[in-house]
PDB file of N, CA, C and O in Angstrom:
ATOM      1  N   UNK A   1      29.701  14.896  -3.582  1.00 56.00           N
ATOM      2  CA  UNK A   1      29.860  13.867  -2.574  1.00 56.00           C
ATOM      3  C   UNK A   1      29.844  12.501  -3.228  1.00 56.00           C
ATOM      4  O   UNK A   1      29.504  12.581  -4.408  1.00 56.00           O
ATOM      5  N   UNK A   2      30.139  11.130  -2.769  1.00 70.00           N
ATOM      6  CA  UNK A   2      30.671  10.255  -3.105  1.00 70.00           C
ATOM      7  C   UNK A   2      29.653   9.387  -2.061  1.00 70.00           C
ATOM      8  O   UNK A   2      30.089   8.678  -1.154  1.00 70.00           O
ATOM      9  N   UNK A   3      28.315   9.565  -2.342  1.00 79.00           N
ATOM     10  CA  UNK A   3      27.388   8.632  -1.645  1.00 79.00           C
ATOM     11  C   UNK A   3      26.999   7.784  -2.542  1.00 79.00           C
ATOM     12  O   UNK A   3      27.028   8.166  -3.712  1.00 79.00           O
ATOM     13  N   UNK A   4      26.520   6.368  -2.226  1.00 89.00           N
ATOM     14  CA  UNK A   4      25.809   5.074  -2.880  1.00 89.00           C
ATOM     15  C   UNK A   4      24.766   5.981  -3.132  1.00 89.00           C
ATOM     16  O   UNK A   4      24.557   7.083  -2.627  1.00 89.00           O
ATOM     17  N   UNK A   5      24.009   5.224  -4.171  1.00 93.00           N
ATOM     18  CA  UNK A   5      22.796   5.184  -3.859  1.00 93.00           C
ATOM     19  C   UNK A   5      21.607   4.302  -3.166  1.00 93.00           C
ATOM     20  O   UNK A   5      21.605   3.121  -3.512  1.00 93.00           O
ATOM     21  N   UNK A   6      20.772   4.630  -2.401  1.00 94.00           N
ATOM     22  CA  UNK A   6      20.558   3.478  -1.449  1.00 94.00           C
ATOM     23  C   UNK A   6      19.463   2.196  -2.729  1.00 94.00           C
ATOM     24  O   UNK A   6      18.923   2.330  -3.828  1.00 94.00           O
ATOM     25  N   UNK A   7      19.618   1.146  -1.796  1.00 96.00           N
ATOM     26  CA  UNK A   7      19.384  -0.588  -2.943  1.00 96.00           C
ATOM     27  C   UNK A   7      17.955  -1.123  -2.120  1.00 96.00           C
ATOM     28  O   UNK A   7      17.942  -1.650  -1.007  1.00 96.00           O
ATOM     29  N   UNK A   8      16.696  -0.817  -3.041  1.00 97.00           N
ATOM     30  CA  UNK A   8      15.500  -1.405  -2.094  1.00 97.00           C
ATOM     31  C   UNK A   8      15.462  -3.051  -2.833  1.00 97.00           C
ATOM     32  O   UNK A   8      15.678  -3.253  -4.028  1.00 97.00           O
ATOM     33  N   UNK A   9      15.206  -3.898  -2.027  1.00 96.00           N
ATOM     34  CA  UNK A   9      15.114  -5.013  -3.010  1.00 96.00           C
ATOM     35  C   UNK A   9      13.756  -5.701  -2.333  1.00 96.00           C
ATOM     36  O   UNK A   9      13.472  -6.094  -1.202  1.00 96.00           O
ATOM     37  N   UNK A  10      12.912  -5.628  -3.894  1.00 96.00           N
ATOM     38  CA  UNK A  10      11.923  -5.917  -3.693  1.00 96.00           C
ATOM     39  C   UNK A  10      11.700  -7.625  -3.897  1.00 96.00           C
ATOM     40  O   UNK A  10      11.892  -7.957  -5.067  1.00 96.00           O
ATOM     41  N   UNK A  11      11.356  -8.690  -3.036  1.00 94.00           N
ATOM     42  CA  UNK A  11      11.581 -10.039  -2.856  1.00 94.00           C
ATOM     43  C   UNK A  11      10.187 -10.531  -2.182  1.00 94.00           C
ATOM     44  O   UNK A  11       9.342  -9.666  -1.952  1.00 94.00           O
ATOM     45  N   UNK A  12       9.955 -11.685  -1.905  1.00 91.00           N
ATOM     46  CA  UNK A  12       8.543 -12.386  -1.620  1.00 91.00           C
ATOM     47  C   UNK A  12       9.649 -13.166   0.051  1.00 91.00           C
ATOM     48  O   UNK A  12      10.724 -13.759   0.133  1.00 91.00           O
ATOM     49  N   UNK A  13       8.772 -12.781   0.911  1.00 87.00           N
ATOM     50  CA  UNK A  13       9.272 -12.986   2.345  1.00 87.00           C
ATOM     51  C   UNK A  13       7.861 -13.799   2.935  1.00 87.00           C
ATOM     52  O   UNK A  13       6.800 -13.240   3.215  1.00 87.00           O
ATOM     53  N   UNK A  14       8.189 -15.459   3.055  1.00 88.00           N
ATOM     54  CA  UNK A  14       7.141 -16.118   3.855  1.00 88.00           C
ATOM     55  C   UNK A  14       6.035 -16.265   2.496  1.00 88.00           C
ATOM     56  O   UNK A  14       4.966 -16.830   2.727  1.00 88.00           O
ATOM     57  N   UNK A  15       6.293 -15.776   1.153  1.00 85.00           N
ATOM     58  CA  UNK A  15       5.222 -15.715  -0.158  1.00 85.00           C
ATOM     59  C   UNK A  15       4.850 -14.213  -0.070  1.00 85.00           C
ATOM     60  O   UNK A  15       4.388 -13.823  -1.143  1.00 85.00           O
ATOM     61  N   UNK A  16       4.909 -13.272   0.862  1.00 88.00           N
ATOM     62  CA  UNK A  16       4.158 -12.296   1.187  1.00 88.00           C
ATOM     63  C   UNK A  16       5.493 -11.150   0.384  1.00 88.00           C
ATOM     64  O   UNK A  16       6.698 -11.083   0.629  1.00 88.00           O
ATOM     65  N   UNK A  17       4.755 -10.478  -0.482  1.00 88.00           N
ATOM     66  CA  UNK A  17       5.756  -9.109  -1.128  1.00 88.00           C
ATOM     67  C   UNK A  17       6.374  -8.160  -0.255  1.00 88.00           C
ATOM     68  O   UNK A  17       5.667  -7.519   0.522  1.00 88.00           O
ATOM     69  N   UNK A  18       7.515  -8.010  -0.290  1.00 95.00           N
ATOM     70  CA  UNK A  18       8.356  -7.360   0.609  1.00 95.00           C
ATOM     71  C   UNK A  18       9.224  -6.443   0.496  1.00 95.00           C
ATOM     72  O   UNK A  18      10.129  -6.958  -0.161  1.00 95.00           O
ATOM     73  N   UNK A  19       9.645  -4.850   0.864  1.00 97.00           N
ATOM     74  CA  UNK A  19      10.517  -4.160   0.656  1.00 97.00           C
ATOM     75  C   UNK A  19      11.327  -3.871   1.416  1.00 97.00           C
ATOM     76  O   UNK A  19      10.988  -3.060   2.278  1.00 97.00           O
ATOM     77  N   UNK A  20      13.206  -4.572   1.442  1.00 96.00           N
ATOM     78  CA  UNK A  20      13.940  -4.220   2.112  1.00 96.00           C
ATOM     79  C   UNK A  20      15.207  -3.376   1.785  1.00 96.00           C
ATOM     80  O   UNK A  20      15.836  -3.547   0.741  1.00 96.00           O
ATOM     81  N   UNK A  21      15.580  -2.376   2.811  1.00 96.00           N
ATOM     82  CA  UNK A  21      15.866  -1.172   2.211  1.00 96.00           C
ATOM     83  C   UNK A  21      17.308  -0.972   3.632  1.00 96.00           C
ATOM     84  O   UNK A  21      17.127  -0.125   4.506  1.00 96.00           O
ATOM     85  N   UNK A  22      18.620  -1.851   3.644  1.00 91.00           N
ATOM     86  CA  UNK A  22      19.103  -1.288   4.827  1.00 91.00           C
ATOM     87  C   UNK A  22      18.387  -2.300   5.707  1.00 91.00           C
ATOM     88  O   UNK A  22      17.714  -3.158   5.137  1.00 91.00           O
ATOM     89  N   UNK A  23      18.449  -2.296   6.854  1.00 92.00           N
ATOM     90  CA  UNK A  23      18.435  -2.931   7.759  1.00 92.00           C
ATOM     91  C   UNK A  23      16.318  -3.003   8.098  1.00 92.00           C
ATOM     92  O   UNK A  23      15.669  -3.659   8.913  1.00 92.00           O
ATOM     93  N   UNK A  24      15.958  -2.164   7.201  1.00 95.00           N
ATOM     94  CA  UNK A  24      14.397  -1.873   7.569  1.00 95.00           C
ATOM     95  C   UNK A  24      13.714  -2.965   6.062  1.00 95.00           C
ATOM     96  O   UNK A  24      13.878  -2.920   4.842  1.00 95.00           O
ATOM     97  N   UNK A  25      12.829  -3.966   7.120  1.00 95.00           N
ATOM     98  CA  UNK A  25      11.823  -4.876   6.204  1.00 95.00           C
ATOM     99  C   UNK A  25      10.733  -3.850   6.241  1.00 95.00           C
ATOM    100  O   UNK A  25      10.594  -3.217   7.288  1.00 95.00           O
ATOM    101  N   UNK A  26      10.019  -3.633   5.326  1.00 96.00           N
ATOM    102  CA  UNK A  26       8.809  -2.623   5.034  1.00 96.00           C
ATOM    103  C   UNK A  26       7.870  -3.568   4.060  1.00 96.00           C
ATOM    104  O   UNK A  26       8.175  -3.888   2.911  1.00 96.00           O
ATOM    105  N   UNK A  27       6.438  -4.021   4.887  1.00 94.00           N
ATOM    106  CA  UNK A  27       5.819  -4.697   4.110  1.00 94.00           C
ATOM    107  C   UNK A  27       4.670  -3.738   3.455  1.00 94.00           C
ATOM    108  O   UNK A  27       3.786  -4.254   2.772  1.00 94.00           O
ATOM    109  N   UNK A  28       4.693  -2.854   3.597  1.00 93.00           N
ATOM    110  CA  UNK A  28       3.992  -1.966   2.728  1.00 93.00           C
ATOM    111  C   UNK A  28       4.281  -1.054   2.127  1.00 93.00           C
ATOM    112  O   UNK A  28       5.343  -0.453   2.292  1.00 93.00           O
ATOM    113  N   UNK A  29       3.411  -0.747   1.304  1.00 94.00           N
ATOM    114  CA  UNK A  29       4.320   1.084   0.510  1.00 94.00           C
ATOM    115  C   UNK A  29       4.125   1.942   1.283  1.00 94.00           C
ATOM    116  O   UNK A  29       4.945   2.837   1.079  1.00 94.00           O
ATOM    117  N   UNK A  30       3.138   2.291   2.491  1.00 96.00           N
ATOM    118  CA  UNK A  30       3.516   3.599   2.929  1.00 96.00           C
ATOM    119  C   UNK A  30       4.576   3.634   4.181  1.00 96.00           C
ATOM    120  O   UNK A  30       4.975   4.755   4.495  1.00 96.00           O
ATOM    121  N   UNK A  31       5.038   2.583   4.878  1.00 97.00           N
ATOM    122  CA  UNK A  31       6.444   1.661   5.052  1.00 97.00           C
ATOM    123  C   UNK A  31       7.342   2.161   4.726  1.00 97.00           C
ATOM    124  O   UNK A  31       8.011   2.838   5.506  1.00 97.00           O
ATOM    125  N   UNK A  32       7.743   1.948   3.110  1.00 97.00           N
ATOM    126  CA  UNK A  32       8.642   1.886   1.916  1.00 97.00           C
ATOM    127  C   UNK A  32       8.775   3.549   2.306  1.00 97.00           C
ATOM    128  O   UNK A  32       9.784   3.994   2.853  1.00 97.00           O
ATOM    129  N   UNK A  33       7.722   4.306   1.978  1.00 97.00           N
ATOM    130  CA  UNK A  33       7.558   5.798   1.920  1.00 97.00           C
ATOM    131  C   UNK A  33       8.119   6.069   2.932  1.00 97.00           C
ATOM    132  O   UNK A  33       9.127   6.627   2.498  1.00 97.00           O
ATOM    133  N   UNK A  34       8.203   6.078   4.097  1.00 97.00           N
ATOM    134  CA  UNK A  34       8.600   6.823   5.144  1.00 97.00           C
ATOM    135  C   UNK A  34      10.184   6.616   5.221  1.00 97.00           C
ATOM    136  O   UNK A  34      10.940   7.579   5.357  1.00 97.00           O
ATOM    137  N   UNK A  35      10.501   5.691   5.155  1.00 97.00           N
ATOM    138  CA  UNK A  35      11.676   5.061   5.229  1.00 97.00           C
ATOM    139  C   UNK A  35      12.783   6.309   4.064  1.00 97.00           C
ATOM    140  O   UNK A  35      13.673   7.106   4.364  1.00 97.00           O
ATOM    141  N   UNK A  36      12.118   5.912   2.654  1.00 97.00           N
ATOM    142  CA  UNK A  36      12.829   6.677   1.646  1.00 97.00           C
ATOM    143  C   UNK A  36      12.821   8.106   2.073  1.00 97.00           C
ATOM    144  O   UNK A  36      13.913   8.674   2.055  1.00 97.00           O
ATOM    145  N   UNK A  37      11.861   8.729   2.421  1.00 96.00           N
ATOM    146  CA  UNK A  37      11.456  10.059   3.181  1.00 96.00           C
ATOM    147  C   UNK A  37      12.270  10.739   3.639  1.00 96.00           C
ATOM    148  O   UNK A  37      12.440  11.946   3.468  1.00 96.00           O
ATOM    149  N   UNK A  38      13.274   9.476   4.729  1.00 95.00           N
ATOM    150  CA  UNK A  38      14.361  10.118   5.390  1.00 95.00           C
ATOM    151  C   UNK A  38      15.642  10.091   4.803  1.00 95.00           C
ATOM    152  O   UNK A  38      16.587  10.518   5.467  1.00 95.00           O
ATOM    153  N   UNK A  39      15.803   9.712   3.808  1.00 94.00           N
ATOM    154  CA  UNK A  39      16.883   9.232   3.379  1.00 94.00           C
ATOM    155  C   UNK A  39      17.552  10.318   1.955  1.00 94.00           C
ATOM    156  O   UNK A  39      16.858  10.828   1.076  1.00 94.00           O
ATOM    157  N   UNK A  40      19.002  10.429   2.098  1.00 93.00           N
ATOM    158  CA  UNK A  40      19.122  11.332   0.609  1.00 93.00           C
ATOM    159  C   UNK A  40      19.219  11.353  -0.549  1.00 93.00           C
ATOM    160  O   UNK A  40      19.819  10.339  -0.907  1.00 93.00           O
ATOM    161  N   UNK A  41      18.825  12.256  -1.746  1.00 95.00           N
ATOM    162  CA  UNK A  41      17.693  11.429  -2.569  1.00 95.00           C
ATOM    163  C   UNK A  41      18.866  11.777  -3.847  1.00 95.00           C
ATOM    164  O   UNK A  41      18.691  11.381  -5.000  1.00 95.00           O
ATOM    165  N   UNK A  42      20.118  12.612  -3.397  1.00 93.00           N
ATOM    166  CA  UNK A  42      20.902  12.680  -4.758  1.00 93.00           C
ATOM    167  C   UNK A  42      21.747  11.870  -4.952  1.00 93.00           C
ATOM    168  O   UNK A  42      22.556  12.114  -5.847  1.00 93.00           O
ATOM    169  N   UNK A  43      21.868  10.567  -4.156  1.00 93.00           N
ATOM    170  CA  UNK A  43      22.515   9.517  -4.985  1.00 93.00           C
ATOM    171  C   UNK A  43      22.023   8.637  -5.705  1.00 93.00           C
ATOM    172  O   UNK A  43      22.695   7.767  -6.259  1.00 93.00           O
ATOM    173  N   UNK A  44      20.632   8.766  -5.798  1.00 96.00           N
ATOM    174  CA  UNK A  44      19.924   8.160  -6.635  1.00 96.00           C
ATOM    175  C   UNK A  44      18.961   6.328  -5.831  1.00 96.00           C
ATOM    176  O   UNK A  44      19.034   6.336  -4.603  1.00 96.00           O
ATOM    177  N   UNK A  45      18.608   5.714  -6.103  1.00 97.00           N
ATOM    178  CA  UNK A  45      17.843   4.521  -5.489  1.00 97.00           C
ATOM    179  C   UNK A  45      17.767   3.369  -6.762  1.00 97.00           C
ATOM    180  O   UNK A  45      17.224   3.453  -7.864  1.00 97.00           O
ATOM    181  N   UNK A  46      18.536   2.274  -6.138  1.00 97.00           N
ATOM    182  CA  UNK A  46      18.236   1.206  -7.396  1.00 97.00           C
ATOM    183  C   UNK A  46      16.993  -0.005  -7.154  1.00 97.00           C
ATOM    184  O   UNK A  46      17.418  -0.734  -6.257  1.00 97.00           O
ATOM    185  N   UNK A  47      15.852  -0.411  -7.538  1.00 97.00           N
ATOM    186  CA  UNK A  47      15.150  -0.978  -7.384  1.00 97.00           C
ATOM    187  C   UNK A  47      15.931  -2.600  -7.687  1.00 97.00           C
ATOM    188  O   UNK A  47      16.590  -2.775  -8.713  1.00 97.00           O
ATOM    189  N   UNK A  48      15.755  -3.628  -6.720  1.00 96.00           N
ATOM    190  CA  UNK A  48      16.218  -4.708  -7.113  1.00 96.00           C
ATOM    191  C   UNK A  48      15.083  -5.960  -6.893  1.00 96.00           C
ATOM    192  O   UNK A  48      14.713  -6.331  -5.779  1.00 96.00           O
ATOM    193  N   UNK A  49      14.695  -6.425  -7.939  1.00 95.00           N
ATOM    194  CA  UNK A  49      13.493  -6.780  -8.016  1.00 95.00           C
ATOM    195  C   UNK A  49      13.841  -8.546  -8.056  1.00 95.00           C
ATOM    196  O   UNK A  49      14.488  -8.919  -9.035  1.00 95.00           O
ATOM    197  N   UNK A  50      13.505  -9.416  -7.217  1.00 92.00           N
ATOM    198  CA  UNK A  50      13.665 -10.510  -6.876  1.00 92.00           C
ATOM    199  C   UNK A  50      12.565 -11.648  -8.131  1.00 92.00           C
ATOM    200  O   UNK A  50      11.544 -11.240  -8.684  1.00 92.00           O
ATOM    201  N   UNK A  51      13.107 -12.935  -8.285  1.00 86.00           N
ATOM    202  CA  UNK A  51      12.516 -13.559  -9.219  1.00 86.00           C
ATOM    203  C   UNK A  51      10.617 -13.979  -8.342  1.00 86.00           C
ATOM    204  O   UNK A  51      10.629 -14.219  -7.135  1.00 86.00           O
ATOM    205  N   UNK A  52       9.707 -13.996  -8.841  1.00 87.00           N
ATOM    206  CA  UNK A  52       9.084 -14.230  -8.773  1.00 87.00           C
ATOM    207  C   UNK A  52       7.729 -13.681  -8.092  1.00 87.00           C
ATOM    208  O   UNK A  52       6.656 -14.097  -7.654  1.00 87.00           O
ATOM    209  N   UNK A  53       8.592 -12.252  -8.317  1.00 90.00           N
ATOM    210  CA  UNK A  53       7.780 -11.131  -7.527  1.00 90.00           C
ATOM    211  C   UNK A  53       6.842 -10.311  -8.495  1.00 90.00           C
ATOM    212  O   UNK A  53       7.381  -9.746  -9.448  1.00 90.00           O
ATOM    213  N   UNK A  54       5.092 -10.174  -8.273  1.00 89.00           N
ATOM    214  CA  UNK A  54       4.295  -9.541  -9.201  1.00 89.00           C
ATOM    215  C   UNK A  54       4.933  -8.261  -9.418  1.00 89.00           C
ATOM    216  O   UNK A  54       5.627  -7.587  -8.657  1.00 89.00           O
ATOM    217  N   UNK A  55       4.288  -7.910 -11.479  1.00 89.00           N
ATOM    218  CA  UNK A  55       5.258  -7.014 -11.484  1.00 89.00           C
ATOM    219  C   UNK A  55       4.679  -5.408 -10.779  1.00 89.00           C
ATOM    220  O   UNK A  55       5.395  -4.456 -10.469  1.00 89.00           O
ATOM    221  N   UNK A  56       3.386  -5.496 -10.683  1.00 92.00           N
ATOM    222  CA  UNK A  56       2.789  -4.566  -9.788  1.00 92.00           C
ATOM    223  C   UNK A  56       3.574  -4.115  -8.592  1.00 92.00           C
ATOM    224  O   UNK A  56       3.688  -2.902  -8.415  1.00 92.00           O
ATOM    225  N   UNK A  57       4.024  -4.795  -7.912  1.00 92.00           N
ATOM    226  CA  UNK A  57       5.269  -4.702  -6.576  1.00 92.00           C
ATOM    227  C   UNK A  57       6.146  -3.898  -7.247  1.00 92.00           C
ATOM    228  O   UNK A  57       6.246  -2.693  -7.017  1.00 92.00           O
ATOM    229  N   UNK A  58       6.918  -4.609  -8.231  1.00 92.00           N
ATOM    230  CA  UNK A  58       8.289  -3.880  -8.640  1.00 92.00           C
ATOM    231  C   UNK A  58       7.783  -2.524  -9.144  1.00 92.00           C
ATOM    232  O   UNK A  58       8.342  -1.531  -8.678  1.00 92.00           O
ATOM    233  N   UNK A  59       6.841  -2.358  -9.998  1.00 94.00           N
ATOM    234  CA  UNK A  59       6.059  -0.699 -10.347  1.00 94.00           C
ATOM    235  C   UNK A  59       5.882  -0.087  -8.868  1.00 94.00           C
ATOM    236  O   UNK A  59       6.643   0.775  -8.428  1.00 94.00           O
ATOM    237  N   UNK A  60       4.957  -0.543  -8.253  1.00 95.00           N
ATOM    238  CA  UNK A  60       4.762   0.162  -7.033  1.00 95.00           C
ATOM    239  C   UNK A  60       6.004   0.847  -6.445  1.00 95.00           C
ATOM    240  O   UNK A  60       5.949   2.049  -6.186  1.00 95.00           O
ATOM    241  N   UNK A  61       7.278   0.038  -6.193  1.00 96.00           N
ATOM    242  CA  UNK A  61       8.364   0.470  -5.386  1.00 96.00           C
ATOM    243  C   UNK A  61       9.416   1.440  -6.416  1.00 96.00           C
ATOM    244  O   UNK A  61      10.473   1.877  -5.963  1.00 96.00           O
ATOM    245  N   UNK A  62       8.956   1.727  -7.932  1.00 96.00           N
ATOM    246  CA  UNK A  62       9.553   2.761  -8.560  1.00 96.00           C
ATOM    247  C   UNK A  62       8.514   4.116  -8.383  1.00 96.00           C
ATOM    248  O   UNK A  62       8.831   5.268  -8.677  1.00 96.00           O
ATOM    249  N   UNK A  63       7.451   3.765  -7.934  1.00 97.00           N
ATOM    250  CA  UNK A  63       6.532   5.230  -7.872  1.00 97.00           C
ATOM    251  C   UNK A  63       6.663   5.361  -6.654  1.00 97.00           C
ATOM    252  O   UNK A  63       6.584   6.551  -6.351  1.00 97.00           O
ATOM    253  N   UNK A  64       6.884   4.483  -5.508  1.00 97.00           N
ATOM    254  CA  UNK A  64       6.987   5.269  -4.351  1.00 97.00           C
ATOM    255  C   UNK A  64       8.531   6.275  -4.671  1.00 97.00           C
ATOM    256  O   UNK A  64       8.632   7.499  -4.580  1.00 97.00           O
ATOM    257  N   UNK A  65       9.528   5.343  -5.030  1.00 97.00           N
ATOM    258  CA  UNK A  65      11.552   6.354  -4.840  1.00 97.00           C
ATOM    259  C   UNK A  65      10.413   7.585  -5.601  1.00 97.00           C
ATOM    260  O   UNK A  65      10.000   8.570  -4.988  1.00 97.00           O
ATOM    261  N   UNK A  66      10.093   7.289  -6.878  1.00 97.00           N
ATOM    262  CA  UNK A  66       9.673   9.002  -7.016  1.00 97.00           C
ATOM    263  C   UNK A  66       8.535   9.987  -5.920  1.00 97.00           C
ATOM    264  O   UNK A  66       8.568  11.143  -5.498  1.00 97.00           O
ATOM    265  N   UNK A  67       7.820   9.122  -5.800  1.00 97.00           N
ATOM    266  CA  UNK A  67       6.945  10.067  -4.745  1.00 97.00           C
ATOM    267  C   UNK A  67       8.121  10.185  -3.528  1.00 97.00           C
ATOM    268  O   UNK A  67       7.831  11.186  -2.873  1.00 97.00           O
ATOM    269  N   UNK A  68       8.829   9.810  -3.208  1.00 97.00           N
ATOM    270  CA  UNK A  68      10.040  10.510  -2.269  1.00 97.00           C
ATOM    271  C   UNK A  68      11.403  11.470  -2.721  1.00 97.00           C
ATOM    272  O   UNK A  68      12.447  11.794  -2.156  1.00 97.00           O
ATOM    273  N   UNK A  69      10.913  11.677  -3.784  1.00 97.00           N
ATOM    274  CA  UNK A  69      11.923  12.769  -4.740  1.00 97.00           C
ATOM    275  C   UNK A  69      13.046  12.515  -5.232  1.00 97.00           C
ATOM    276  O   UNK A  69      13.886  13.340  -5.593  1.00 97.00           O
ATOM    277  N   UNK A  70      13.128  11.148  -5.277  1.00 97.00           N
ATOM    278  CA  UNK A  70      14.817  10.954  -6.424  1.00 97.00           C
ATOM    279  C   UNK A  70      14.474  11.041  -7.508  1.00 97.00           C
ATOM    280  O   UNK A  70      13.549  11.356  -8.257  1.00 97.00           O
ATOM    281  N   UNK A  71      15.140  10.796  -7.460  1.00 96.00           N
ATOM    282  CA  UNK A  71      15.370  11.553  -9.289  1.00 96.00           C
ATOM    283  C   UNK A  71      16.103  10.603 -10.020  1.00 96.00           C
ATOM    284  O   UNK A  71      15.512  10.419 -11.085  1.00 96.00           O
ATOM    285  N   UNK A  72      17.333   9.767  -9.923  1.00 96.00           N
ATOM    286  CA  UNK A  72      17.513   8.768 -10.381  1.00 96.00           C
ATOM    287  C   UNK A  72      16.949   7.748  -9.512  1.00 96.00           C
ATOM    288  O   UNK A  72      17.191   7.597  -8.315  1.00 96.00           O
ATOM    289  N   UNK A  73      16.005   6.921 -10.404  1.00 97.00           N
ATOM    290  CA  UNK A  73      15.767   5.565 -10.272  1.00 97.00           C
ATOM    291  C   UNK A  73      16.028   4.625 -11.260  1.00 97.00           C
ATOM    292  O   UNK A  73      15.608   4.569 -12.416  1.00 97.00           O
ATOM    293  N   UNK A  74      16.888   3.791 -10.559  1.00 96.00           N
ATOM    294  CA  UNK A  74      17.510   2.522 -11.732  1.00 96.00           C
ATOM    295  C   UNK A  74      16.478   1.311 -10.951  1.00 96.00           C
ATOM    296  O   UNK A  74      16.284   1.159  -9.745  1.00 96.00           O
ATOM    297  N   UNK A  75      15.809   0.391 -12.327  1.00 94.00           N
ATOM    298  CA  UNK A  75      15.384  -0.814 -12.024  1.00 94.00           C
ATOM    299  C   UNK A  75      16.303  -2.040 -12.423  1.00 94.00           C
ATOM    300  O   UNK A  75      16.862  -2.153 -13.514  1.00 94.00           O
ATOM    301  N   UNK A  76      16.385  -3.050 -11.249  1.00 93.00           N
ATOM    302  CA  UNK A  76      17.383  -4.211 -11.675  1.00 93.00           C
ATOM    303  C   UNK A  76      16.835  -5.526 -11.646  1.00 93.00           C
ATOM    304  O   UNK A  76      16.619  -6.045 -10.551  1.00 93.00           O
ATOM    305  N   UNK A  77      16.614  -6.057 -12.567  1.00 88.00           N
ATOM    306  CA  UNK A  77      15.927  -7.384 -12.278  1.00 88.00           C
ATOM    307  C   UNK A  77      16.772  -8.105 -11.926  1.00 88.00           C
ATOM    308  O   UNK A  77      17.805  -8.104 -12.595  1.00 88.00           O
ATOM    309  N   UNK A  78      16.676  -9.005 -10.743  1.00 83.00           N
ATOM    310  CA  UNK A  78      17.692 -10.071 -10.309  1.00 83.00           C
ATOM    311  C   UNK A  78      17.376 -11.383 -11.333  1.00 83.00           C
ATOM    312  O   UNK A  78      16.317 -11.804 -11.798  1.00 83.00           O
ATOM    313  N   UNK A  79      18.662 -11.800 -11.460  1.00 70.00           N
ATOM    314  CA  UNK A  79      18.510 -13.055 -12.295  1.00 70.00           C
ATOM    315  C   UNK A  79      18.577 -13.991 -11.823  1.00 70.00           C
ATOM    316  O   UNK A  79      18.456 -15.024 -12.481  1.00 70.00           O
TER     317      UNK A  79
END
């Protein structure tokens, strides 16, 4: 099949760390989790990590795509 893989981009919303994924703002990881949960996991998930965001956030939102079973995870630092 010829699916994207879905694009979480992790960014600071209001200063406050934020994961948006698709039309869903998720200010937390278990948020983030449910969301990825439903979603299919063989096109893989690219982390897009916004300037000025701790890097704890951007780690966090590569261990959640794996705790939701993809298997490819690409990290992208925005420039």
């Amino acid at each position: 099949e010829d699916l994207e893989p879905q694009i979480v981009k992790v960014e600071l919303l209001e200063g406050n760390p934020t994961y948006t994924i698709g039309g869903n703002i998720c200010h937390d990881k278990k948020e983030l989790l449910e969301v990825l949960a439903n979603l299919p996991t063989d096109p893989g998930v690219i982390i897009r990590v916004g300037n000025n965001v701790p890097v704890g956030f951007a780690i966090a939102a590569i261990q959640i795509a794996r705790d939701a079973k993809f298997q490819k995870v690409t990290y992208v630092p925005v420039q």
